[in-house]
PDB file of C-alpha atoms in Angstrom:
ATOM      1  CA  UNK A  21     155.354 116.742 112.306  1.00 96.00           C
ATOM      2  CA  UNK A  22     153.438 114.676 114.843  1.00 98.00           C
ATOM      3  CA  UNK A  23     154.210 114.614 118.574  1.00 99.00           C
ATOM      4  CA  UNK A  24     153.036 112.197 121.279  1.00 99.00           C
ATOM      5  CA  UNK A  25     152.474 113.310 124.865  1.00 99.00           C
ATOM      6  CA  UNK A  26     152.438 110.541 127.473  1.00 99.00           C
ATOM      7  CA  UNK A  27     151.466 111.440 131.063  1.00 97.00           C
ATOM      8  CA  UNK A  28     152.777 108.835 133.487  1.00 98.00           C
ATOM      9  CA  UNK A  29     152.457 108.041 137.174  1.00 97.00           C
ATOM     10  CA  UNK A  30     154.184 104.994 138.687  1.00 98.00           C
ATOM     11  CA  UNK A  31     154.464 103.179 135.352  1.00 98.00           C
ATOM     12  CA  UNK A  32     158.054 101.909 135.642  1.00 98.00           C
ATOM     13  CA  UNK A  33     157.135  98.478 134.266  1.00 97.00           C
ATOM     14  CA  UNK A  34     155.603  99.785 131.041  1.00 98.00           C
ATOM     15  CA  UNK A  35     156.629 103.373 130.259  1.00 99.00           C
ATOM     16  CA  UNK A  36     159.859 102.417 128.495  1.00 98.00           C
ATOM     17  CA  UNK A  37     158.112  99.991 126.167  1.00 98.00           C
ATOM     18  CA  UNK A  38     155.280 102.439 125.485  1.00 98.00           C
ATOM     19  CA  UNK A  39     157.723 105.209 124.590  1.00 98.00           C
ATOM     20  CA  UNK A  40     159.846 102.983 122.334  1.00 98.00           C
ATOM     21  CA  UNK A  41     156.835 101.633 120.453  1.00 98.00           C
ATOM     22  CA  UNK A  42     155.291 105.086 120.143  1.00 99.00           C
ATOM     23  CA  UNK A  43     158.469 106.479 118.532  1.00 98.00           C
ATOM     24  CA  UNK A  44     157.797 104.272 115.505  1.00 98.00           C
ATOM     25  CA  UNK A  45     154.639 106.223 114.645  1.00 99.00           C
ATOM     26  CA  UNK A  46     155.376 109.858 115.549  1.00 99.00           C
ATOM     27  CA  UNK A  47     158.307 112.219 115.102  1.00 98.00           C
ATOM     28  CA  UNK A  48     158.783 112.992 118.780  1.00 98.00           C
ATOM     29  CA  UNK A  49     157.722 111.572 122.149  1.00 99.00           C
ATOM     30  CA  UNK A  50     157.277 113.616 125.326  1.00 99.00           C
ATOM     31  CA  UNK A  51     156.853 111.821 128.661  1.00 99.00           C
ATOM     32  CA  UNK A  52     155.664 113.752 131.713  1.00 99.00           C
ATOM     33  CA  UNK A  53     156.312 111.959 135.001  1.00 98.00           C
ATOM     34  CA  UNK A  54     153.794 113.235 137.556  1.00 97.00           C
ATOM     35  CA  UNK A  55     156.069 112.782 140.593  1.00 98.00           C
ATOM     36  CA  UNK A  56     156.103 108.989 140.504  1.00 98.00           C
ATOM     37  CA  UNK A  57     157.385 107.179 143.582  1.00 98.00           C
ATOM     38  CA  UNK A  58     159.052 104.461 141.511  1.00 98.00           C
ATOM     39  CA  UNK A  59     161.545 104.478 138.608  1.00 98.00           C
ATOM     40  CA  UNK A  60     159.166 105.812 135.953  1.00 98.00           C
ATOM     41  CA  UNK A  61     161.380 108.832 135.234  1.00 98.00           C
ATOM     42  CA  UNK A  62     164.539 106.755 134.848  1.00 98.00           C
ATOM     43  CA  UNK A  63     162.858 104.175 132.604  1.00 98.00           C
ATOM     44  CA  UNK A  64     161.360 106.912 130.424  1.00 98.00           C
ATOM     45  CA  UNK A  65     164.760 108.589 130.052  1.00 98.00           C
ATOM     46  CA  UNK A  66     166.163 105.350 128.654  1.00 97.00           C
ATOM     47  CA  UNK A  67     163.501 105.297 125.946  1.00 97.00           C
ATOM     48  CA  UNK A  68     163.134 108.897 124.742  1.00 94.00           C
ATOM     49  CA  UNK A  69     164.902 112.245 124.857  1.00 91.00           C
ATOM     50  CA  UNK A  70     162.156 114.530 126.168  1.00 97.00           C
ATOM     51  CA  UNK A  71     161.185 113.544 129.711  1.00 98.00           C
ATOM     52  CA  UNK A  72     160.113 116.023 132.381  1.00 98.00           C
ATOM     53  CA  UNK A  73     159.187 115.393 135.995  1.00 98.00           C
ATOM     54  CA  UNK A  74     156.809 117.196 138.327  1.00 98.00           C
ATOM     55  CA  UNK A  75     158.337 117.683 141.758  1.00 97.00           C
ATOM     56  CA  UNK A  76     154.821 117.384 143.195  1.00 96.00           C
ATOM     57  CA  UNK A  77     151.951 115.161 142.076  1.00 95.00           C
ATOM     58  CA  UNK A  78     149.567 117.455 140.196  1.00 93.00           C
ATOM     59  CA  UNK A  79     147.246 115.064 138.387  1.00 91.00           C
ATOM     60  CA  UNK A  80     146.772 114.054 134.779  1.00 91.00           C
ATOM     61  CA  UNK A  81     145.453 117.383 133.515  1.00 91.00           C
ATOM     62  CA  UNK A  82     148.536 119.241 134.702  1.00 94.00           C
ATOM     63  CA  UNK A  83     150.798 116.523 133.328  1.00 96.00           C
ATOM     64  CA  UNK A  84     149.167 116.960 129.938  1.00 96.00           C
ATOM     65  CA  UNK A  85     149.466 120.738 130.134  1.00 95.00           C
ATOM     66  CA  UNK A  86     153.162 120.411 130.892  1.00 96.00           C
ATOM     67  CA  UNK A  87     153.553 118.183 127.850  1.00 98.00           C
ATOM     68  CA  UNK A  88     151.547 120.524 125.633  1.00 97.00           C
ATOM     69  CA  UNK A  89     153.904 123.367 126.521  1.00 97.00           C
ATOM     70  CA  UNK A  90     156.719 121.390 124.907  1.00 98.00           C
ATOM     71  CA  UNK A  91     155.103 120.303 121.625  1.00 98.00           C
ATOM     72  CA  UNK A  92     156.530 123.137 119.544  1.00 96.00           C
ATOM     73  CA  UNK A  93     155.342 123.818 116.002  1.00 95.00           C
ATOM     74  CA  UNK A  94     153.898 120.389 115.257  1.00 98.00           C
ATOM     75  CA  UNK A  95     150.852 119.451 113.191  1.00 98.00           C
ATOM     76  CA  UNK A  96     149.148 116.829 115.359  1.00 99.00           C
ATOM     77  CA  UNK A  97     149.406 115.866 119.025  1.00 99.00           C
ATOM     78  CA  UNK A  98     148.768 112.245 119.992  1.00 99.00           C
ATOM     79  CA  UNK A  99     147.850 111.547 123.621  1.00 99.00           C
ATOM     80  CA  UNK A 100     148.143 108.121 125.211  1.00 98.00           C
ATOM     81  CA  UNK A 101     148.704 106.602 128.642  1.00 97.00           C
ATOM     82  CA  UNK A 102     151.900 104.956 129.802  1.00 97.00           C
ATOM     83  CA  UNK A 103     150.439 101.696 131.113  1.00 95.00           C
ATOM     84  CA  UNK A 104     150.016  99.814 127.798  1.00 95.00           C
ATOM     85  CA  UNK A 105     146.225 100.035 127.913  1.00 93.00           C
ATOM     86  CA  UNK A 106     146.654 102.030 124.696  1.00 96.00           C
ATOM     87  CA  UNK A 107     148.483 100.254 121.887  1.00 97.00           C
ATOM     88  CA  UNK A 108     150.938 102.549 120.068  1.00 98.00           C
ATOM     89  CA  UNK A 109     150.374 100.427 116.955  1.00 98.00           C
ATOM     90  CA  UNK A 110     146.878 101.949 116.739  1.00 98.00           C
ATOM     91  CA  UNK A 111     148.217 105.517 116.476  1.00 99.00           C
ATOM     92  CA  UNK A 112     148.023 105.438 112.640  1.00 99.00           C
ATOM     93  CA  UNK A 113     144.247 104.953 112.857  1.00 98.00           C
ATOM     94  CA  UNK A 114     143.943 108.132 114.933  1.00 99.00           C
ATOM     95  CA  UNK A 115     146.179 110.055 112.546  1.00 99.00           C
ATOM     96  CA  UNK A 116     144.109 108.813 109.581  1.00 99.00           C
ATOM     97  CA  UNK A 117     141.010 110.401 111.139  1.00 98.00           C
ATOM     98  CA  UNK A 118     142.845 113.719 111.341  1.00 99.00           C
ATOM     99  CA  UNK A 119     144.010 113.368 107.733  1.00 98.00           C
ATOM    100  CA  UNK A 120     140.391 112.750 106.746  1.00 98.00           C
ATOM    101  CA  UNK A 121     139.267 116.060 108.246  1.00 98.00           C
ATOM    102  CA  UNK A 122     138.714 115.568 111.973  1.00 98.00           C
ATOM    103  CA  UNK A 123     140.088 118.123 114.412  1.00 99.00           C
ATOM    104  CA  UNK A 124     139.884 115.720 117.355  1.00 99.00           C
ATOM    105  CA  UNK A 125     139.829 111.941 117.038  1.00 99.00           C
ATOM    106  CA  UNK A 126     139.075 109.766 120.067  1.00 98.00           C
ATOM    107  CA  UNK A 127     139.996 106.107 120.271  1.00 97.00           C
ATOM    108  CA  UNK A 128     136.821 104.305 121.312  1.00 96.00           C
ATOM    109  CA  UNK A 129     136.745 100.939 123.039  1.00 93.00           C
ATOM    110  CA  UNK A 130     132.971 100.844 122.550  1.00 92.00           C
ATOM    111  CA  UNK A 131     133.366 100.722 118.778  1.00 90.00           C
ATOM    112  CA  UNK A 132     135.298  97.501 119.275  1.00 74.00           C
ATOM    113  CA  UNK A 133     134.967  94.872 121.993  1.00 68.00           C
ATOM    114  CA  UNK A 134     134.389  96.646 125.312  1.00 62.00           C
ATOM    115  CA  UNK A 135     133.587  93.478 127.272  1.00 68.00           C
ATOM    116  CA  UNK A 136     137.004  93.490 128.935  1.00 73.00           C
ATOM    117  CA  UNK A 137     136.120  96.754 130.679  1.00 77.00           C
ATOM    118  CA  UNK A 138     134.968  96.290 134.301  1.00 77.00           C
ATOM    119  CA  UNK A 139     131.214  96.763 134.671  1.00 82.00           C
ATOM    120  CA  UNK A 140     131.554  99.799 136.956  1.00 77.00           C
ATOM    121  CA  UNK A 141     133.785 101.496 134.384  1.00 80.00           C
ATOM    122  CA  UNK A 142     131.382 100.701 131.536  1.00 84.00           C
ATOM    123  CA  UNK A 143     128.444 102.156 133.442  1.00 84.00           C
ATOM    124  CA  UNK A 144     130.250 105.355 134.451  1.00 82.00           C
ATOM    125  CA  UNK A 145     131.603 105.758 130.926  1.00 86.00           C
ATOM    126  CA  UNK A 146     128.164 105.296 129.362  1.00 88.00           C
ATOM    127  CA  UNK A 147     126.656 107.912 131.679  1.00 85.00           C
ATOM    128  CA  UNK A 148     129.370 110.452 130.947  1.00 85.00           C
ATOM    129  CA  UNK A 149     129.412 109.719 127.210  1.00 91.00           C
ATOM    130  CA  UNK A 150     125.645 110.082 126.867  1.00 91.00           C
ATOM    131  CA  UNK A 151     125.718 113.399 128.705  1.00 88.00           C
ATOM    132  CA  UNK A 152     128.705 114.603 126.667  1.00 90.00           C
ATOM    133  CA  UNK A 153     127.045 113.630 123.384  1.00 93.00           C
ATOM    134  CA  UNK A 154     123.958 115.676 124.215  1.00 92.00           C
ATOM    135  CA  UNK A 155     125.943 118.711 125.323  1.00 90.00           C
ATOM    136  CA  UNK A 156     128.471 118.541 122.492  1.00 91.00           C
ATOM    137  CA  UNK A 157     125.922 117.876 119.778  1.00 93.00           C
ATOM    138  CA  UNK A 158     128.254 115.209 118.402  1.00 93.00           C
ATOM    139  CA  UNK A 159     128.126 111.470 119.058  1.00 93.00           C
ATOM    140  CA  UNK A 160     130.771 110.297 121.522  1.00 95.00           C
ATOM    141  CA  UNK A 161     130.819 106.663 122.658  1.00 95.00           C
ATOM    142  CA  UNK A 162     133.952 106.650 124.845  1.00 94.00           C
ATOM    143  CA  UNK A 163     134.361 110.023 126.537  1.00 92.00           C
ATOM    144  CA  UNK A 164     136.767 108.607 129.125  1.00 89.00           C
ATOM    145  CA  UNK A 165     139.271 107.372 126.564  1.00 93.00           C
ATOM    146  CA  UNK A 166     142.628 109.059 126.993  1.00 94.00           C
ATOM    147  CA  UNK A 167     143.858 107.751 123.627  1.00 98.00           C
ATOM    148  CA  UNK A 168     143.302 110.508 121.095  1.00 98.00           C
ATOM    149  CA  UNK A 169     144.813 112.774 118.459  1.00 99.00           C
ATOM    150  CA  UNK A 170     144.160 116.475 117.999  1.00 99.00           C
ATOM    151  CA  UNK A 171     145.360 119.148 115.610  1.00 99.00           C
ATOM    152  CA  UNK A 172     147.756 121.548 117.298  1.00 98.00           C
ATOM    153  CA  UNK A 173     145.789 124.542 116.000  1.00 98.00           C
ATOM    154  CA  UNK A 174     142.668 123.176 117.699  1.00 98.00           C
ATOM    155  CA  UNK A 175     144.444 122.259 120.931  1.00 98.00           C
ATOM    156  CA  UNK A 176     145.814 125.774 121.305  1.00 97.00           C
ATOM    157  CA  UNK A 177     142.269 127.177 121.352  1.00 96.00           C
ATOM    158  CA  UNK A 178     140.965 124.936 124.131  1.00 95.00           C
ATOM    159  CA  UNK A 179     140.669 125.995 127.772  1.00 89.00           C
ATOM    160  CA  UNK A 180     141.431 122.842 129.722  1.00 86.00           C
ATOM    161  CA  UNK A 181     140.817 122.304 133.457  1.00 73.00           C
ATOM    162  CA  UNK A 182     143.475 121.768 136.074  1.00 66.00           C
ATOM    163  CA  UNK A 183     141.622 118.914 137.768  1.00 64.00           C
ATOM    164  CA  UNK A 184     142.820 115.405 137.006  1.00 60.00           C
ATOM    165  CA  UNK A 185     140.651 113.090 134.873  1.00 57.00           C
ATOM    166  CA  UNK A 186     137.952 115.619 133.947  1.00 77.00           C
ATOM    167  CA  UNK A 187     140.368 116.886 131.304  1.00 86.00           C
ATOM    168  CA  UNK A 188     139.223 114.283 128.750  1.00 88.00           C
ATOM    169  CA  UNK A 189     135.603 115.361 128.999  1.00 89.00           C
ATOM    170  CA  UNK A 190     136.231 119.103 129.023  1.00 90.00           C
ATOM    171  CA  UNK A 191     138.458 118.709 125.965  1.00 94.00           C
ATOM    172  CA  UNK A 192     135.454 117.277 124.115  1.00 95.00           C
ATOM    173  CA  UNK A 193     133.114 120.039 125.277  1.00 93.00           C
ATOM    174  CA  UNK A 194     135.650 122.748 124.465  1.00 94.00           C
ATOM    175  CA  UNK A 195     136.265 121.299 121.008  1.00 96.00           C
ATOM    176  CA  UNK A 196     132.532 121.148 120.295  1.00 96.00           C
ATOM    177  CA  UNK A 197     132.027 124.675 121.629  1.00 93.00           C
ATOM    178  CA  UNK A 198     134.699 125.963 119.244  1.00 96.00           C
ATOM    179  CA  UNK A 199     133.032 124.184 116.325  1.00 96.00           C
ATOM    180  CA  UNK A 200     135.728 121.566 115.804  1.00 98.00           C
ATOM    181  CA  UNK A 201     134.898 118.248 114.165  1.00 97.00           C
ATOM    182  CA  UNK A 202     135.078 115.294 116.565  1.00 98.00           C
ATOM    183  CA  UNK A 203     135.281 111.709 115.333  1.00 97.00           C
ATOM    184  CA  UNK A 204     136.108 108.319 116.835  1.00 98.00           C
ATOM    185  CA  UNK A 205     137.963 105.238 115.667  1.00 98.00           C
ATOM    186  CA  UNK A 206     137.902 101.730 117.185  1.00 96.00           C
ATOM    187  CA  UNK A 207     140.744 100.798 119.532  1.00 96.00           C
ATOM    188  CA  UNK A 208     141.522  97.695 121.545  1.00 93.00           C
ATOM    189  CA  UNK A 209     140.072  97.309 125.021  1.00 85.00           C
ATOM    190  CA  UNK A 210     142.895  96.302 127.350  1.00 85.00           C
ATOM    191  CA  UNK A 211     142.795  95.944 131.115  1.00 73.00           C
ATOM    192  CA  UNK A 212     145.815  94.427 132.849  1.00 62.00           C
ATOM    193  CA  UNK A 213     146.345  93.162 136.344  1.00 51.00           C
ATOM    194  CA  UNK A 214     147.727  96.443 137.673  1.00 51.00           C
ATOM    195  CA  UNK A 215     145.519  98.542 139.917  1.00 50.00           C
ATOM    196  CA  UNK A 216     143.946 101.475 138.087  1.00 53.00           C
ATOM    197  CA  UNK A 217     144.499 105.013 139.316  1.00 55.00           C
ATOM    198  CA  UNK A 218     140.826 105.715 138.522  1.00 57.00           C
ATOM    199  CA  UNK A 219     137.995 105.320 141.041  1.00 62.00           C
ATOM    200  CA  UNK A 220     134.867 104.987 138.811  1.00 62.00           C
ATOM    201  CA  UNK A 221     132.338 106.372 141.322  1.00 67.00           C
ATOM    202  CA  UNK A 222     134.540 109.201 142.563  1.00 71.00           C
ATOM    203  CA  UNK A 223     135.736 110.212 139.135  1.00 68.00           C
ATOM    204  CA  UNK A 224     132.248 110.059 137.588  1.00 71.00           C
ATOM    205  CA  UNK A 225     131.030 112.473 140.267  1.00 77.00           C
ATOM    206  CA  UNK A 226     134.067 114.637 139.619  1.00 73.00           C
ATOM    207  CA  UNK A 227     133.391 114.621 135.872  1.00 72.00           C
ATOM    208  CA  UNK A 228     129.732 115.590 136.306  1.00 78.00           C
ATOM    209  CA  UNK A 229     130.780 118.406 138.647  1.00 79.00           C
ATOM    210  CA  UNK A 230     133.191 119.822 136.093  1.00 73.00           C
ATOM    211  CA  UNK A 231     130.710 119.419 133.249  1.00 77.00           C
ATOM    212  CA  UNK A 232     128.164 121.422 135.242  1.00 79.00           C
ATOM    213  CA  UNK A 233     130.794 124.066 135.981  1.00 77.00           C
ATOM    214  CA  UNK A 234     131.568 124.223 132.271  1.00 73.00           C
ATOM    215  CA  UNK A 235     127.897 124.706 131.396  1.00 75.00           C
ATOM    216  CA  UNK A 236     127.253 127.326 134.073  1.00 76.00           C
ATOM    217  CA  UNK A 237     130.373 129.423 133.646  1.00 69.00           C
TER     218      UNK A 237
END
């Protein structure tokens, strides 16, 4: 059984569609609303059965952890965002990587056409991905991608941080540290007109800080 976990914050315009389309490719969908100030929770409830809401905004890492606590005895966990920057129709490609022997498969925009990505995001992603590749000993081209699939047995062995967007990078380092096989598959690069919740400069500094903490602990 495969389960999708979708962290969401103020995604009322897209979360329903994301959840409905995701249900076509997995057995169960879990949406975690991180205390949105709009109708994200209500729209998610219309689209899938398992929707939980944080009473306080805790960040993406905590939203994911909440979702992971609800996955049950599944085989694979698919992670994607609720803003339609990740196409649910590309979930089968991630699952195929797992079927072929990967423990963690990351959807990479840099294996496809990454030109739609804002320059500041491309630069920060390249810096983080190069550093992660060296530290992990495995090639990673899109360390900031939140679109990924991971075996439940592998996920349960990872120690993930509580701090917001650094979770994607620490997941890679933890997986490499535990000896898990990491692969990537091309995904579409989509950037809409909505304002991103990510500040490239701030979050790159945050990522480097947490990577250093991971190394020095």
